[in-house]
XYZ file of C-alpha atoms in Angstrom:
283
model
C -42.626 67.267 -84.636
C -44.411 64.183 -85.925
C -43.207 63.109 -89.361
C -45.405 60.969 -91.568
C -43.432 57.742 -92.167
C -45.378 57.023 -95.359
C -44.444 60.251 -97.107
C -40.733 60.339 -96.316
C -39.695 56.929 -94.961
C -36.090 57.121 -96.177
C -35.641 60.594 -94.723
C -37.016 59.403 -91.380
C -34.559 56.520 -91.289
C -31.576 58.696 -92.202
C -32.502 61.530 -89.860
C -33.635 59.727 -86.712
C -32.549 56.133 -87.193
C -36.027 54.982 -86.233
C -36.469 52.181 -88.743
C -39.244 50.028 -87.335
C -41.001 52.680 -85.257
C -44.290 51.960 -87.002
C -43.690 48.289 -87.754
C -44.895 45.145 -86.013
C -41.954 42.986 -84.980
C -41.554 39.430 -86.219
C -38.409 38.264 -84.446
C -36.623 38.490 -81.106
C -33.606 39.916 -82.902
C -35.518 42.804 -84.462
C -37.025 43.691 -81.067
C -33.644 43.622 -79.331
C -31.963 45.682 -82.047
C -34.766 48.233 -82.017
C -34.567 48.553 -78.218
C -30.786 49.013 -78.332
C -31.157 51.565 -81.118
C -33.583 53.698 -79.108
C -31.450 53.313 -75.983
C -28.294 54.371 -77.835
C -29.970 57.452 -79.308
C -31.882 58.557 -76.208
C -30.072 57.191 -73.145
C -29.034 60.645 -71.795
C -32.686 61.693 -71.480
C -33.840 58.329 -70.139
C -31.084 58.087 -67.533
C -31.911 61.635 -66.453
C -35.425 60.424 -65.592
C -34.194 57.213 -63.982
C -31.627 58.908 -61.753
C -34.338 60.399 -59.518
C -35.375 56.999 -58.158
C -31.769 55.792 -58.190
C -30.490 58.396 -55.695
C -32.146 56.856 -52.567
C -30.922 53.336 -53.394
C -27.403 54.625 -54.093
C -27.332 56.491 -50.765
C -28.498 53.348 -48.982
C -25.752 51.309 -50.653
C -23.044 53.860 -49.879
C -23.916 54.941 -46.338
C -26.021 52.103 -44.894
C -24.657 48.823 -46.348
C -24.895 46.952 -43.029
C -28.557 47.908 -42.583
C -29.350 46.726 -46.114
C -27.545 43.459 -45.451
C -29.515 42.893 -42.235
C -32.822 43.550 -44.035
C -31.890 41.124 -46.822
C -30.857 38.467 -44.300
C -34.122 38.880 -42.395
C -36.232 38.163 -45.471
C -33.989 35.651 -47.253
C -32.563 33.592 -44.395
C -35.022 30.858 -43.430
C -33.447 30.576 -39.967
C -33.996 34.278 -39.283
C -37.789 34.222 -39.512
C -38.111 34.084 -35.728
C -35.751 36.997 -35.197
C -36.862 40.558 -34.526
C -36.914 42.908 -37.502
C -33.624 44.859 -37.681
C -33.506 48.106 -35.739
C -33.158 50.817 -38.402
C -32.536 54.536 -38.120
C -34.958 57.199 -39.293
C -32.731 58.008 -42.289
C -32.867 54.411 -43.528
C -36.658 54.303 -43.267
C -36.890 57.660 -45.040
C -34.689 56.536 -47.937
C -36.581 53.242 -48.269
C -39.925 55.062 -48.371
C -38.598 57.587 -50.895
C -37.368 54.807 -53.151
C -40.717 52.984 -53.010
C -42.613 56.200 -53.800
C -40.297 57.419 -56.549
C -40.029 54.181 -58.557
C -43.678 54.237 -59.792
C -43.407 57.946 -60.575
C -40.201 57.434 -62.548
C -41.636 54.416 -64.383
C -44.676 56.481 -65.335
C -42.581 59.411 -66.563
C -40.238 57.144 -68.505
C -43.064 55.243 -70.183
C -44.703 58.510 -71.228
C -41.351 59.805 -72.498
C -40.700 56.553 -74.386
C -44.125 56.662 -75.980
C -43.509 60.183 -77.175
C -40.005 59.270 -78.367
C -41.103 56.178 -80.302
C -44.184 57.737 -81.866
C -43.566 61.466 -82.183
C -39.823 61.739 -81.478
C -40.634 64.205 -78.677
C -37.912 63.926 -76.038
C -38.977 66.720 -73.706
C -38.287 65.193 -70.288
C -39.961 68.007 -68.350
C -43.163 67.398 -70.302
C -43.058 63.709 -69.413
C -42.765 64.496 -65.707
C -45.442 67.179 -65.924
C -47.881 64.780 -67.583
C -47.113 62.220 -64.874
C -47.534 64.589 -61.943
C -50.769 66.084 -63.306
C -52.420 62.673 -63.033
C -52.580 63.489 -59.308
C -54.547 61.271 -56.968
C -55.726 59.008 -59.798
C -52.176 57.884 -60.613
C -51.272 57.456 -56.941
C -54.415 55.405 -56.283
C -53.772 53.190 -59.298
C -50.169 52.602 -58.220
C -51.291 51.652 -54.698
C -53.858 49.177 -56.070
C -51.241 47.856 -58.520
C -48.884 46.895 -55.689
C -51.700 45.618 -53.467
C -52.702 43.204 -56.238
C -49.094 42.008 -56.478
C -48.853 41.487 -52.698
C -52.199 39.656 -52.685
C -51.147 37.333 -55.509
C -47.782 36.636 -53.835
C -49.571 35.801 -50.574
C -52.092 33.556 -52.338
C -49.296 31.842 -54.267
C -47.986 30.531 -50.932
C -51.265 28.609 -50.727
C -51.014 27.584 -54.416
C -54.285 29.428 -55.052
C -52.821 32.605 -56.468
C -49.912 31.105 -58.414
C -51.769 31.220 -61.763
C -52.940 34.753 -60.912
C -49.387 35.826 -60.096
C -48.193 34.331 -63.378
C -50.866 36.232 -65.326
C -49.995 39.433 -63.462
C -46.302 39.088 -64.314
C -46.768 38.402 -68.018
C -49.350 41.163 -68.358
C -46.843 43.794 -67.205
C -45.556 43.904 -70.761
C -48.610 46.051 -71.633
C -50.033 46.608 -68.145
C -47.822 49.594 -67.308
C -48.986 51.503 -70.360
C -52.656 50.973 -69.587
C -52.189 52.232 -66.029
C -49.654 55.013 -66.403
C -50.362 56.238 -69.870
C -54.005 55.665 -70.647
C -54.782 56.352 -66.975
C -57.066 53.308 -66.822
C -58.093 51.761 -63.523
C -55.826 48.941 -62.407
C -58.510 46.266 -62.668
C -59.671 47.235 -66.155
C -56.045 47.685 -67.246
C -55.231 44.123 -66.165
C -58.151 42.617 -68.078
C -57.422 44.756 -71.125
C -53.768 43.712 -71.098
C -54.596 40.009 -70.808
C -57.190 40.305 -73.578
C -54.614 41.970 -75.809
C -51.907 39.414 -74.998
C -54.259 36.459 -75.510
C -54.469 37.325 -79.206
C -50.937 36.040 -79.661
C -48.943 34.267 -76.947
C -46.128 33.719 -79.455
C -45.642 37.469 -79.797
C -45.540 37.728 -76.009
C -42.528 35.400 -75.783
C -40.690 37.458 -78.400
C -40.650 40.360 -75.971
C -40.155 38.366 -72.788
C -36.970 36.658 -74.032
C -34.877 39.884 -74.078
C -36.473 41.002 -70.776
C -35.516 37.691 -69.144
C -32.025 38.101 -70.586
C -31.645 41.492 -68.881
C -33.006 40.048 -65.619
C -30.579 37.112 -65.820
C -27.682 39.518 -66.341
C -28.555 41.415 -63.144
C -29.079 38.160 -61.231
C -25.707 36.751 -62.292
C -24.049 40.028 -61.352
C -25.573 40.017 -57.865
C -24.682 36.334 -57.445
C -20.991 36.583 -58.272
C -20.300 40.171 -57.213
C -21.782 40.070 -53.745
C -19.393 40.975 -50.952
C -18.632 44.560 -49.976
C -20.187 47.967 -50.461
C -18.457 48.495 -53.828
C -20.119 45.352 -55.170
C -23.504 46.596 -53.971
C -22.942 49.961 -55.643
C -21.896 48.202 -58.871
C -25.091 46.141 -58.899
C -27.168 49.270 -58.238
C -25.451 51.028 -61.142
C -26.082 48.045 -63.408
C -29.791 48.083 -62.525
C -29.856 51.837 -63.103
C -28.337 51.488 -66.586
C -30.527 48.545 -67.652
C -33.847 49.860 -66.274
C -34.606 52.116 -69.277
C -33.828 49.256 -71.680
C -36.465 47.061 -70.012
C -39.076 49.811 -70.251
C -38.190 50.380 -73.915
C -39.053 46.733 -74.610
C -42.353 47.156 -72.720
C -43.136 50.206 -74.854
C -42.324 48.390 -78.090
C -44.532 45.491 -77.000
C -47.478 47.786 -76.299
C -47.235 49.542 -79.664
C -46.695 46.224 -81.458
C -49.845 44.691 -79.956
C -51.989 47.783 -80.468
C -50.989 48.139 -84.126
C -51.069 44.444 -85.029
C -54.178 43.285 -83.181
C -56.347 46.381 -82.756
C -55.766 47.995 -86.166
C -54.621 51.081 -84.327
C -55.116 54.449 -85.989
C -53.936 56.639 -83.112
C -52.303 56.527 -79.688
C -53.022 59.123 -77.030
C -49.482 59.544 -75.742
C -49.400 61.979 -72.863
C -52.585 63.856 -73.786
C -51.169 64.344 -77.288
C -52.976 62.263 -79.900
C -50.645 61.097 -82.648
C -52.148 59.756 -85.864
C -50.345 56.659 -87.094
C -52.431 55.943 -90.153
C -52.548 52.297 -91.206
C -50.165 49.746 -89.723
C -47.136 48.538 -91.665
C -46.003 44.936 -91.788
C -42.340 43.990 -91.772
């Protein structure tokens, strides 16, 4: 049930601990604390969503560590570029395909769930998945185009033509995912809308990217120093699994922050459920 934060702000804070849900963020610290607060209160529901895409990667790490190592060596070892692609079993291909297909679906469901949690405190996980699945071919098509754009920019960056485009694509993901998954916009229009929104304040963008880079650095350091053996691989997979919702929480906070601060937002259509925010509040 949506509670008006202007009528009973103290009750909202005491009941749900959501101080800042309708506030634009002025510091990196306030963003990080808010993200940790939401994660602490809602991590059982968020991890329940995330576990669906985690199962294939965990099975690969547990039962096919040598195959994963050979794939990584093929792509990362400069001397292995002339070698033949590793011979993989059907099960490995199946798990890899499942992981690739499930990650966008899980991201979509989690972003919808986070939007409903942050705005309306609705934590119905089944509803989040239902709203994701009912997007049907439109969502699937947008996800395909989303990854094709990434691959194109990566390829062009090898020629130094697409490096600026790749950079813009990466920084726009802080609001890009919402425009695609939640508003169900086309990928192209979502990209331009995200960049237009972000261009209104690059300083605000860095506030959100600093904690995201911190989480990425933590996973990188873990994979760098805990590398050998299947147990190490499983540990790194578990770490990614635990931190994934936290990253998406920061994306969600960034989207709401930009929409409220720079578009004078009066409502957000979160999962086909319009929630009236009224006027924005400043910290």
